[in-house]
Amino acid sequence: MKILFVIDTYDTSNNGTSISAQRYAAELRKRGHEVMTLTSGEPGEHRFNVSKFKMPIFQPLMDKHNFDFAKFWGDETTAVIRKAVDWADVVHCFLPFPIEITAQRYAMRIGKPCTGAFHMQPENMTSSIGMGTVGWVNDLFYKEFKSSFYKAFRHIHCPSQFMANTILERGYTAKMHIISNGIQDEFLAAGHRNIENGKLPKKPEYEGKIIIMMVGRLAGEKRQDVLINAVPYSKYADKIQLIFAGKGPLLNKYEELGQSLKNKPQFLYLNREDLIELLSQTDLYVHASDMESEAISCIEAFATGLVPVIANSAVSATPQFALDGRSLFLPGNSKDLARAIDYWLDFPKEKKFMEKIYAKSAKRYSLANSIRQFEEMLLEEIKDCEHLKNNQ
């Protein structure tokens, strides 16, 4: 198949949707498909490029999140969009923004198969302006996304059952395809090694310390502050070394928040190999985020053989990964997080047993399995589109 991905920002390693697009494209090419991306940014291989659109007033905030909107108007841009859609056998749109809407409408006007994805919760956007928990504001975004974009699709990719249920409850009518964004084989291989042969020895700087990691953007909705504030409530406070893998607009705030801890939190930005190496030395993984459409970083962590401790938030898909209540804590509650941390540290034999169970459970989220399901969705859309043409 000739598959066109439409996504505003593709070239970043600090955005889950962009990372998913990159991984899917690479795996689909390995399986013999041609994959091109319609996106903003610098020209490159396998791309149809349009200019970036710099948003008045909000661009500094967008820069902090490493996100740019793609330009969607003008004769030159329109020509690029049409050329990209004309090239494809099927178009897949990742976000409900103008470049995707423009590509979708042109695809449907010429009878081109087109699918959508629901990766970005409105709460992810409204949290950036302090309104992430204001229900009516988020509901307005869900309504607008449906009316301007998602109502036209026959098939929508949702990375979790939670996300599918969320939009079905709001009247979305397409067929929902529950497909994990998927984890790479390297994380599963590391988990097998760590379980069979034992974890990697800790680096000298971490000897005698309890490493607790969290991976994700340093943004308000991710709630790294809850983990930092939990440490003083733990009986192991003097031994805990927090490591946050990621970058984002709240780095300075979190560095300041962690100054009172005996072991100052570390904030690192790691490539895949270094991330796996550090996860393989870690004692416990925490995912404190209030809102997630899936949280692939949490899957990667327990795939390497870590027990996760997850915020049991009603607007997050991540609690689905908890195999029992011991891996859950009250969202936003640092004292309850400390309780959950102390439980696993108090019972190392139980933790070691569950590390094996969690690593085994991660196999269902392999990227290869996700790609097969994604292919099936695209083929179903192509078949439906052809059927519609034949019956007109």
mmCIF file of C-alpha atoms in Angstrom:
data_model
loop_
_atom_site.group_PDB
_atom_site.id
_atom_site.type_symbol
_atom_site.label_atom_id
_atom_site.label_comp_id
_atom_site.label_asym_id
_atom_site.label_seq_id
_atom_site.Cartn_x
_atom_site.Cartn_y
_atom_site.Cartn_z
ATOM 1 C CA MET A 1 0.000 0.000 0.000
ATOM 2 C CA LYS A 2 0.928 3.631 -0.458
ATOM 3 C CA ILE A 3 0.134 5.112 2.951
ATOM 4 C CA LEU A 4 0.087 8.834 3.684
ATOM 5 C CA PHE A 5 0.471 10.003 7.290
ATOM 6 C CA VAL A 6 -0.808 13.516 7.961
ATOM 7 C CA ILE A 7 0.549 15.084 11.140
ATOM 8 C CA ASP A 8 1.462 18.654 12.080
ATOM 9 C CA THR A 9 4.755 17.917 13.846
ATOM 10 C CA TYR A 10 6.728 14.805 12.944
ATOM 11 C CA ASP A 11 10.345 15.583 13.881
ATOM 12 C CA THR A 12 10.326 15.460 17.659
ATOM 13 C CA SER A 13 11.141 12.867 20.298
ATOM 14 C CA ASN A 14 9.203 14.620 23.070
ATOM 15 C CA ASN A 15 5.668 14.061 21.799
ATOM 16 C CA GLY A 16 3.977 10.686 22.052
ATOM 17 C CA THR A 17 1.872 11.091 18.918
ATOM 18 C CA SER A 18 4.880 12.043 16.788
ATOM 19 C CA ILE A 19 6.943 9.176 18.189
ATOM 20 C CA SER A 20 4.113 6.767 17.406
ATOM 21 C CA ALA A 21 3.917 8.074 13.830
ATOM 22 C CA GLN A 22 7.666 7.624 13.383
ATOM 23 C CA ARG A 23 7.608 4.068 14.699
ATOM 24 C CA TYR A 24 4.563 3.064 12.681
ATOM 25 C CA ALA A 25 6.093 4.481 9.500
ATOM 26 C CA ALA A 26 9.355 2.605 10.028
ATOM 27 C CA GLU A 27 7.626 -0.708 10.760
ATOM 28 C CA LEU A 28 5.212 -0.394 7.852
ATOM 29 C CA ARG A 29 8.136 0.175 5.487
ATOM 30 C CA LYS A 30 9.784 -2.977 6.828
ATOM 31 C CA ARG A 31 6.606 -4.823 5.877
ATOM 32 C CA GLY A 32 6.873 -3.613 2.281
ATOM 33 C CA HIS A 33 4.576 -0.599 2.291
ATOM 34 C CA GLU A 34 5.425 2.847 0.966
ATOM 35 C CA VAL A 35 4.860 5.459 3.654
ATOM 36 C CA MET A 36 5.029 9.209 3.101
ATOM 37 C CA THR A 37 4.323 11.939 5.634
ATOM 38 C CA LEU A 38 2.550 15.241 5.028
ATOM 39 C CA THR A 39 3.955 17.499 7.728
ATOM 40 C CA SER A 40 5.669 20.762 8.606
ATOM 41 C CA GLY A 41 9.376 21.232 9.091
ATOM 42 C CA GLU A 42 12.496 20.726 7.046
ATOM 43 C CA PRO A 43 12.333 18.726 3.806
ATOM 44 C CA GLY A 44 13.517 15.150 4.028
ATOM 45 C CA GLU A 45 13.103 11.626 2.749
ATOM 46 C CA HIS A 46 9.593 10.159 2.558
ATOM 47 C CA ARG A 47 7.948 13.561 3.038
ATOM 48 C CA PHE A 48 5.596 16.103 1.573
ATOM 49 C CA ASN A 49 6.497 19.341 3.333
ATOM 50 C CA VAL A 50 4.492 22.461 4.119
ATOM 51 C CA SER A 51 5.570 25.470 6.155
ATOM 52 C CA LYS A 52 5.127 25.788 9.898
ATOM 53 C CA PHE A 53 2.397 28.073 11.155
ATOM 54 C CA LYS A 54 3.523 30.262 14.043
ATOM 55 C CA MET A 55 0.580 30.982 16.328
ATOM 56 C CA PRO A 56 0.229 34.546 17.570
ATOM 57 C CA ILE A 57 0.393 34.830 21.379
ATOM 58 C CA PHE A 58 0.537 31.052 21.987
ATOM 59 C CA GLN A 59 3.708 30.201 20.014
ATOM 60 C CA PRO A 60 6.063 30.432 23.046
ATOM 61 C CA LEU A 61 3.895 27.831 24.774
ATOM 62 C CA MET A 62 3.926 25.642 21.649
ATOM 63 C CA ASP A 63 7.726 25.906 21.515
ATOM 64 C CA LYS A 64 7.993 24.680 25.099
ATOM 65 C CA HIS A 65 6.010 21.600 24.088
ATOM 66 C CA ASN A 66 8.059 21.091 20.881
ATOM 67 C CA PHE A 67 4.937 21.341 18.738
ATOM 68 C CA ASP A 68 4.199 23.340 15.600
ATOM 69 C CA PHE A 69 1.018 23.614 13.583
ATOM 70 C CA ALA A 70 1.374 23.048 9.852
ATOM 71 C CA LYS A 71 0.324 25.752 7.419
ATOM 72 C CA PHE A 72 -2.859 24.733 5.584
ATOM 73 C CA TRP A 73 -3.744 27.648 3.287
ATOM 74 C CA GLY A 74 -2.335 29.281 0.162
ATOM 75 C CA ASP A 75 -1.924 28.032 -3.399
ATOM 76 C CA GLU A 76 1.480 26.446 -2.822
ATOM 77 C CA THR A 77 0.377 24.619 0.333
ATOM 78 C CA THR A 78 -2.855 23.461 -1.291
ATOM 79 C CA ALA A 79 -0.860 22.037 -4.203
ATOM 80 C CA VAL A 80 1.363 20.065 -1.798
ATOM 81 C CA ILE A 81 -1.625 18.683 0.108
ATOM 82 C CA ARG A 82 -3.353 17.580 -3.088
ATOM 83 C CA LYS A 83 -0.175 16.033 -4.473
ATOM 84 C CA ALA A 84 0.289 14.054 -1.250
ATOM 85 C CA VAL A 85 -3.302 12.795 -1.126
ATOM 86 C CA ASP A 86 -3.309 11.971 -4.854
ATOM 87 C CA TRP A 87 -0.168 9.864 -4.355
ATOM 88 C CA ALA A 88 -1.655 7.672 -1.617
ATOM 89 C CA ASP A 89 -3.785 4.550 -1.648
ATOM 90 C CA VAL A 90 -5.003 5.465 1.830
ATOM 91 C CA VAL A 91 -4.631 8.539 4.047
ATOM 92 C CA HIS A 92 -4.288 8.408 7.838
ATOM 93 C CA CYS A 93 -4.756 11.607 9.880
ATOM 94 C CA PHE A 94 -3.270 11.746 13.383
ATOM 95 C CA LEU A 95 -4.726 14.955 14.873
ATOM 96 C CA PRO A 96 -7.908 17.059 14.537
ATOM 97 C CA PHE A 97 -6.139 20.200 13.353
ATOM 98 C CA PRO A 98 -6.381 22.241 10.128
ATOM 99 C CA ILE A 99 -3.741 20.426 8.032
ATOM 100 C CA GLU A 100 -5.408 17.089 8.788
ATOM 101 C CA ILE A 101 -8.893 18.500 8.217
ATOM 102 C CA THR A 102 -7.832 19.942 4.866
ATOM 103 C CA ALA A 103 -6.265 16.662 3.743
ATOM 104 C CA GLN A 104 -9.266 14.677 4.949
ATOM 105 C CA ARG A 105 -11.798 16.832 3.108
ATOM 106 C CA TYR A 106 -9.856 16.662 -0.140
ATOM 107 C CA ALA A 107 -9.426 12.880 0.211
ATOM 108 C CA MET A 108 -13.121 12.353 0.752
ATOM 109 C CA ARG A 109 -14.051 14.698 -2.063
ATOM 110 C CA ILE A 110 -12.086 12.589 -4.551
ATOM 111 C CA GLY A 111 -13.138 9.263 -3.010
ATOM 112 C CA LYS A 112 -9.786 8.423 -1.435
ATOM 113 C CA PRO A 113 -9.817 6.040 1.566
ATOM 114 C CA CYS A 114 -9.104 7.995 4.743
ATOM 115 C CA THR A 115 -8.862 7.019 8.415
ATOM 116 C CA GLY A 116 -8.379 9.052 11.580
ATOM 117 C CA ALA A 117 -6.773 8.640 14.975
ATOM 118 C CA PHE A 118 -7.737 9.952 18.391
ATOM 119 C CA HIS A 119 -4.436 10.395 20.219
ATOM 120 C CA MET A 120 -4.773 13.838 21.762
ATOM 121 C CA GLN A 121 -7.250 14.372 24.568
ATOM 122 C CA PRO A 122 -8.626 17.905 24.827
ATOM 123 C CA GLU A 123 -7.455 17.787 28.440
ATOM 124 C CA ASN A 124 -3.854 17.703 27.191
ATOM 125 C CA MET A 125 -4.380 21.088 25.582
ATOM 126 C CA THR A 126 -6.535 22.745 28.231
ATOM 127 C CA SER A 127 -4.095 21.721 30.984
ATOM 128 C CA SER A 128 -1.521 24.012 29.394
ATOM 129 C CA ILE A 129 -3.742 26.986 30.234
ATOM 130 C CA GLY A 130 -4.846 25.747 33.652
ATOM 131 C CA MET A 131 -8.268 24.421 32.572
ATOM 132 C CA GLY A 132 -7.557 20.699 32.294
ATOM 133 C CA THR A 133 -10.183 19.763 34.886
ATOM 134 C CA VAL A 134 -12.922 22.136 33.662
ATOM 135 C CA GLY A 135 -15.396 19.638 32.254
ATOM 136 C CA TRP A 136 -17.535 21.919 30.127
ATOM 137 C CA VAL A 137 -14.472 23.387 28.391
ATOM 138 C CA ASN A 138 -13.153 19.942 27.486
ATOM 139 C CA ASP A 139 -16.621 18.853 26.349
ATOM 140 C CA LEU A 140 -16.702 21.801 23.947
ATOM 141 C CA PHE A 141 -13.454 20.579 22.387
ATOM 142 C CA TYR A 142 -14.773 17.007 22.061
ATOM 143 C CA LYS A 143 -17.890 18.398 20.373
ATOM 144 C CA GLU A 144 -15.923 20.629 18.017
ATOM 145 C CA PHE A 145 -13.497 17.820 17.093
ATOM 146 C CA LYS A 146 -16.451 15.594 16.226
ATOM 147 C CA SER A 147 -18.333 18.148 14.134
ATOM 148 C CA SER A 148 -15.326 19.499 12.240
ATOM 149 C CA PHE A 149 -13.359 16.297 11.735
ATOM 150 C CA TYR A 150 -14.209 12.920 13.228
ATOM 151 C CA LYS A 151 -17.833 12.638 12.082
ATOM 152 C CA ALA A 152 -16.640 12.089 8.503
ATOM 153 C CA PHE A 153 -14.565 8.968 9.266
ATOM 154 C CA ARG A 154 -15.721 5.389 8.969
ATOM 155 C CA HIS A 155 -12.742 4.104 10.988
ATOM 156 C CA ILE A 156 -10.887 5.673 13.924
ATOM 157 C CA HIS A 157 -7.735 4.350 15.584
ATOM 158 C CA CYS A 158 -7.909 4.630 19.387
ATOM 159 C CA PRO A 159 -4.814 3.638 21.389
ATOM 160 C CA SER A 160 -6.899 2.341 24.295
ATOM 161 C CA GLN A 161 -10.364 1.088 25.181
ATOM 162 C CA PHE A 162 -10.632 4.033 27.561
ATOM 163 C CA MET A 163 -10.150 6.489 24.700
ATOM 164 C CA ALA A 164 -12.685 4.675 22.519
ATOM 165 C CA ASN A 165 -15.257 4.658 25.314
ATOM 166 C CA THR A 166 -14.647 8.342 25.980
ATOM 167 C CA ILE A 167 -15.526 9.442 22.463
ATOM 168 C CA LEU A 168 -18.300 6.882 21.954
ATOM 169 C CA GLU A 169 -20.006 8.330 25.026
ATOM 170 C CA ARG A 170 -19.865 11.714 23.310
ATOM 171 C CA GLY A 171 -21.672 10.534 20.208
ATOM 172 C CA TYR A 172 -18.822 9.626 17.876
ATOM 173 C CA THR A 173 -20.157 7.077 15.408
ATOM 174 C CA ALA A 174 -17.193 5.600 13.492
ATOM 175 C CA LYS A 175 -15.951 2.065 14.034
ATOM 176 C CA MET A 176 -13.332 2.207 16.786
ATOM 177 C CA HIS A 177 -10.140 0.199 16.313
ATOM 178 C CA ILE A 178 -8.465 -0.359 19.683
ATOM 179 C CA ILE A 179 -4.784 -0.576 18.760
ATOM 180 C CA SER A 180 -1.947 0.143 21.157
ATOM 181 C CA ASN A 181 0.729 2.501 19.925
ATOM 182 C CA GLY A 182 3.005 -0.445 20.612
ATOM 183 C CA ILE A 183 6.431 -0.919 22.176
ATOM 184 C CA GLN A 184 9.603 -1.898 20.392
ATOM 185 C CA ASP A 185 11.201 -5.316 20.724
ATOM 186 C CA GLU A 186 14.216 -3.865 22.542
ATOM 187 C CA PHE A 187 12.114 -3.202 25.664
ATOM 188 C CA LEU A 188 10.695 -6.728 25.643
ATOM 189 C CA ALA A 189 14.168 -8.208 25.129
ATOM 190 C CA ALA A 190 15.507 -6.156 28.050
ATOM 191 C CA GLY A 191 12.673 -7.421 30.231
ATOM 192 C CA HIS A 192 13.445 -11.033 29.348
ATOM 193 C CA ARG A 193 17.119 -10.465 30.150
ATOM 194 C CA ASN A 194 16.408 -8.660 33.427
ATOM 195 C CA ILE A 195 14.015 -11.347 34.630
ATOM 196 C CA GLU A 196 16.222 -14.286 33.620
ATOM 197 C CA ASN A 197 19.645 -12.911 34.538
ATOM 198 C CA GLY A 198 18.901 -10.164 37.016
ATOM 199 C CA LYS A 199 18.902 -6.417 36.572
ATOM 200 C CA LEU A 200 21.966 -4.484 35.527
ATOM 201 C CA PRO A 201 24.253 -3.360 38.366
ATOM 202 C CA LYS A 202 23.632 0.221 39.351
ATOM 203 C CA LYS A 203 26.046 2.914 38.299
ATOM 204 C CA PRO A 204 28.364 4.012 41.139
ATOM 205 C CA GLU A 205 26.402 7.231 41.645
ATOM 206 C CA TYR A 206 23.265 5.188 42.399
ATOM 207 C CA GLU A 207 24.781 2.517 44.663
ATOM 208 C CA GLY A 208 22.899 2.258 47.945
ATOM 209 C CA LYS A 209 20.000 4.291 46.549
ATOM 210 C CA ILE A 210 16.474 3.305 45.584
ATOM 211 C CA ILE A 211 15.871 4.459 42.032
ATOM 212 C CA ILE A 212 12.322 5.497 41.186
ATOM 213 C CA MET A 213 11.738 6.615 37.604
ATOM 214 C CA MET A 214 9.025 8.414 35.707
ATOM 215 C CA VAL A 215 9.131 9.025 31.950
ATOM 216 C CA GLY A 216 7.216 11.784 30.151
ATOM 217 C CA ARG A 217 7.026 15.450 29.244
ATOM 218 C CA LEU A 218 7.533 17.844 32.125
ATOM 219 C CA ALA A 219 4.069 19.312 31.797
ATOM 220 C CA GLY A 220 1.300 20.060 34.259
ATOM 221 C CA GLU A 221 -1.003 17.156 33.425
ATOM 222 C CA LYS A 222 1.836 14.636 33.855
ATOM 223 C CA ARG A 223 2.023 15.518 37.581
ATOM 224 C CA GLN A 224 5.693 14.928 38.288
ATOM 225 C CA ASP A 225 5.080 17.231 41.257
ATOM 226 C CA VAL A 226 2.985 14.532 42.934
ATOM 227 C CA LEU A 227 5.950 12.143 42.910
ATOM 228 C CA ILE A 228 8.415 14.763 44.153
ATOM 229 C CA ASN A 229 6.056 15.657 47.003
ATOM 230 C CA ALA A 230 5.530 11.977 47.872
ATOM 231 C CA VAL A 231 9.166 11.304 48.784
ATOM 232 C CA PRO A 232 9.135 13.013 52.224
ATOM 233 C CA TYR A 233 6.151 10.862 53.228
ATOM 234 C CA SER A 234 8.050 7.625 52.491
ATOM 235 C CA LYS A 235 9.964 5.745 55.176
ATOM 236 C CA TYR A 236 12.670 5.348 52.512
ATOM 237 C CA ALA A 237 12.931 9.087 51.783
ATOM 238 C CA ASP A 238 16.663 9.310 52.527
ATOM 239 C CA LYS A 239 17.448 6.528 50.052
ATOM 240 C CA ILE A 240 15.111 7.413 47.179
ATOM 241 C CA GLN A 241 16.667 8.831 44.034
ATOM 242 C CA LEU A 242 14.057 10.203 41.636
ATOM 243 C CA ILE A 243 14.905 10.218 37.939
ATOM 244 C CA PHE A 244 12.644 11.956 35.445
ATOM 245 C CA ALA A 245 13.238 11.174 31.783
ATOM 246 C CA GLY A 246 11.827 13.884 29.572
ATOM 247 C CA LYS A 247 11.820 17.598 29.003
ATOM 248 C CA GLY A 248 9.166 20.284 29.013
ATOM 249 C CA PRO A 249 8.047 23.706 30.224
ATOM 250 C CA LEU A 250 8.034 22.865 33.957
ATOM 251 C CA LEU A 251 11.680 21.797 34.260
ATOM 252 C CA ASN A 252 12.750 24.794 36.345
ATOM 253 C CA LYS A 253 9.718 24.529 38.599
ATOM 254 C CA TYR A 254 10.339 20.855 39.305
ATOM 255 C CA GLU A 255 14.057 21.375 39.890
ATOM 256 C CA GLU A 256 13.181 23.969 42.508
ATOM 257 C CA LEU A 257 10.501 21.733 44.051
ATOM 258 C CA GLY A 258 13.025 18.925 44.500
ATOM 259 C CA GLN A 259 15.668 21.013 46.258
ATOM 260 C CA SER A 260 14.448 19.990 49.723
ATOM 261 C CA LEU A 261 14.983 16.267 49.071
ATOM 262 C CA LYS A 262 18.146 14.624 50.370
ATOM 263 C CA ASN A 263 18.832 13.192 46.920
ATOM 264 C CA LYS A 264 18.030 15.886 44.397
ATOM 265 C CA PRO A 265 15.851 14.619 41.515
ATOM 266 C CA GLN A 266 17.634 14.115 38.218
ATOM 267 C CA PHE A 267 16.108 15.334 34.974
ATOM 268 C CA LEU A 268 17.504 13.526 31.941
ATOM 269 C CA TYR A 269 16.725 13.386 28.256
ATOM 270 C CA LEU A 270 17.649 9.921 27.025
ATOM 271 C CA ASN A 271 17.831 8.064 23.751
ATOM 272 C CA ARG A 272 16.230 4.615 23.592
ATOM 273 C CA GLU A 273 19.367 2.663 24.454
ATOM 274 C CA ASP A 274 20.209 4.801 27.481
ATOM 275 C CA LEU A 275 16.581 4.739 28.631
ATOM 276 C CA ILE A 276 16.504 0.937 28.553
ATOM 277 C CA GLU A 277 19.814 0.777 30.410
ATOM 278 C CA LEU A 278 18.552 3.065 33.165
ATOM 279 C CA LEU A 279 15.181 1.312 33.435
ATOM 280 C CA SER A 280 17.158 -1.918 33.872
ATOM 281 C CA GLN A 281 18.808 -0.447 36.993
ATOM 282 C CA THR A 282 15.610 1.014 38.430
ATOM 283 C CA ASP A 283 13.728 -0.305 41.465
ATOM 284 C CA LEU A 284 10.221 1.046 40.842
ATOM 285 C CA TYR A 285 8.364 2.966 38.138
ATOM 286 C CA VAL A 286 5.743 5.648 38.879
ATOM 287 C CA HIS A 287 3.263 7.131 36.415
ATOM 288 C CA ALA A 288 1.512 10.002 38.155
ATOM 289 C CA SER A 289 -0.192 11.584 35.138
ATOM 290 C CA ASP A 290 -3.766 12.802 35.523
ATOM 291 C CA MET A 291 -4.650 12.228 31.855
ATOM 292 C CA GLU A 292 -3.362 9.858 29.186
ATOM 293 C CA SER A 293 -4.791 8.324 26.028
ATOM 294 C CA GLU A 294 -2.467 5.345 26.614
ATOM 295 C CA ALA A 295 0.996 6.195 28.111
ATOM 296 C CA ILE A 296 3.394 4.112 26.056
ATOM 297 C CA SER A 297 6.227 5.073 28.426
ATOM 298 C CA CYS A 298 4.526 3.150 31.219
ATOM 299 C CA ILE A 299 4.279 0.027 29.050
ATOM 300 C CA GLU A 300 7.953 0.345 28.113
ATOM 301 C CA ALA A 301 8.837 0.525 31.806
ATOM 302 C CA PHE A 302 6.995 -2.590 32.938
ATOM 303 C CA ALA A 303 8.107 -4.397 29.780
ATOM 304 C CA THR A 304 11.688 -4.103 31.072
ATOM 305 C CA GLY A 305 10.649 -5.809 34.301
ATOM 306 C CA LEU A 306 9.443 -3.033 36.584
ATOM 307 C CA VAL A 307 6.373 -2.889 38.789
ATOM 308 C CA PRO A 308 4.440 0.296 37.930
ATOM 309 C CA VAL A 309 2.642 2.502 40.436
ATOM 310 C CA ILE A 310 -0.092 4.356 38.538
ATOM 311 C CA ALA A 311 -2.429 7.252 39.308
ATOM 312 C CA ASN A 312 -5.971 5.840 39.254
ATOM 313 C CA SER A 313 -7.371 8.800 37.328
ATOM 314 C CA ALA A 314 -10.827 8.726 35.757
ATOM 315 C CA VAL A 315 -9.536 10.592 32.683
ATOM 316 C CA SER A 316 -6.544 8.373 32.007
ATOM 317 C CA ALA A 317 -6.139 5.065 30.194
ATOM 318 C CA THR A 318 -3.031 4.098 32.176
ATOM 319 C CA PRO A 319 -4.845 2.406 35.112
ATOM 320 C CA GLN A 320 -5.723 -0.410 32.668
ATOM 321 C CA PHE A 321 -2.135 -1.625 33.008
ATOM 322 C CA ALA A 322 -2.373 -2.233 36.759
ATOM 323 C CA LEU A 323 -2.711 -5.954 37.381
ATOM 324 C CA ASP A 324 -4.151 -5.351 40.847
ATOM 325 C CA GLY A 325 -4.901 -2.537 43.265
ATOM 326 C CA ARG A 326 -1.415 -2.515 44.756
ATOM 327 C CA SER A 327 -0.190 -0.716 41.641
ATOM 328 C CA LEU A 328 -2.741 2.102 41.945
ATOM 329 C CA PHE A 329 -2.872 5.271 44.035
ATOM 330 C CA LEU A 330 -5.307 8.157 44.376
ATOM 331 C CA PRO A 331 -4.570 10.707 41.631
ATOM 332 C CA GLY A 332 -2.901 13.871 42.825
ATOM 333 C CA ASN A 333 -2.431 12.416 46.324
ATOM 334 C CA SER A 334 1.245 12.342 47.323
ATOM 335 C CA LYS A 335 0.587 10.622 50.665
ATOM 336 C CA ASP A 336 -1.239 7.763 48.964
ATOM 337 C CA LEU A 337 1.532 7.490 46.392
ATOM 338 C CA ALA A 338 4.077 7.209 49.222
ATOM 339 C CA ARG A 339 1.949 4.442 50.740
ATOM 340 C CA ALA A 340 1.998 2.493 47.460
ATOM 341 C CA ILE A 341 5.742 3.018 47.030
ATOM 342 C CA ASP A 342 6.451 1.840 50.570
ATOM 343 C CA TYR A 343 4.339 -1.282 50.093
ATOM 344 C CA TRP A 344 6.464 -2.522 47.198
ATOM 345 C CA LEU A 345 9.717 -1.567 48.912
ATOM 346 C CA ASP A 346 8.600 -3.310 52.116
ATOM 347 C CA PHE A 347 7.998 -6.592 50.261
ATOM 348 C CA PRO A 348 10.895 -7.087 47.821
ATOM 349 C CA LYS A 349 10.071 -10.767 47.187
ATOM 350 C CA GLU A 350 6.526 -9.868 46.175
ATOM 351 C CA LYS A 351 7.881 -7.080 44.010
ATOM 352 C CA LYS A 352 10.303 -9.435 42.277
ATOM 353 C CA PHE A 353 7.494 -11.911 41.583
ATOM 354 C CA MET A 354 5.252 -9.223 40.117
ATOM 355 C CA GLU A 355 8.087 -7.831 37.982
ATOM 356 C CA LYS A 356 8.042 -11.120 36.111
ATOM 357 C CA ILE A 357 4.249 -11.010 35.711
ATOM 358 C CA TYR A 358 4.302 -7.419 34.481
ATOM 359 C CA ALA A 359 7.063 -8.130 31.976
ATOM 360 C CA LYS A 360 5.044 -11.037 30.597
ATOM 361 C CA SER A 361 1.891 -8.896 30.342
ATOM 362 C CA ALA A 362 3.728 -6.374 28.150
ATOM 363 C CA LYS A 363 4.058 -8.817 25.255
ATOM 364 C CA ARG A 364 0.499 -8.098 24.119
ATOM 365 C CA TYR A 365 1.554 -4.502 23.405
ATOM 366 C CA SER A 366 4.322 -5.337 20.942
ATOM 367 C CA LEU A 367 4.706 -2.938 18.045
ATOM 368 C CA ALA A 368 4.581 -5.807 15.555
ATOM 369 C CA ASN A 369 1.155 -6.835 16.836
ATOM 370 C CA SER A 370 -0.080 -3.237 16.653
ATOM 371 C CA ILE A 371 1.130 -2.846 13.070
ATOM 372 C CA ARG A 372 -0.785 -5.951 11.963
ATOM 373 C CA GLN A 373 -3.987 -4.537 13.449
ATOM 374 C CA PHE A 374 -3.308 -1.142 11.890
ATOM 375 C CA GLU A 375 -2.880 -2.746 8.464
ATOM 376 C CA GLU A 376 -6.212 -4.513 8.907
ATOM 377 C CA MET A 377 -7.915 -1.195 9.670
ATOM 378 C CA LEU A 378 -6.475 0.438 6.550
ATOM 379 C CA LEU A 379 -7.510 -2.496 4.372
ATOM 380 C CA GLU A 380 -11.015 -2.398 5.828
ATOM 381 C CA GLU A 381 -11.282 1.304 4.974
ATOM 382 C CA ILE A 382 -10.065 0.671 1.427
ATOM 383 C CA LYS A 383 -12.641 -2.082 1.022
ATOM 384 C CA ASP A 384 -15.443 0.090 2.433
ATOM 385 C CA CYS A 385 -14.495 2.971 0.181
ATOM 386 C CA GLU A 386 -14.457 0.740 -2.889
ATOM 387 C CA HIS A 387 -17.823 -0.745 -1.926
ATOM 388 C CA LEU A 388 -19.288 2.746 -1.608
ATOM 389 C CA LYS A 389 -18.015 3.733 -5.074
ATOM 390 C CA ASN A 390 -19.464 0.580 -6.654
ATOM 391 C CA ASN A 391 -22.884 1.248 -5.167
ATOM 392 C CA GLN A 392 -23.209 4.894 -6.061
#
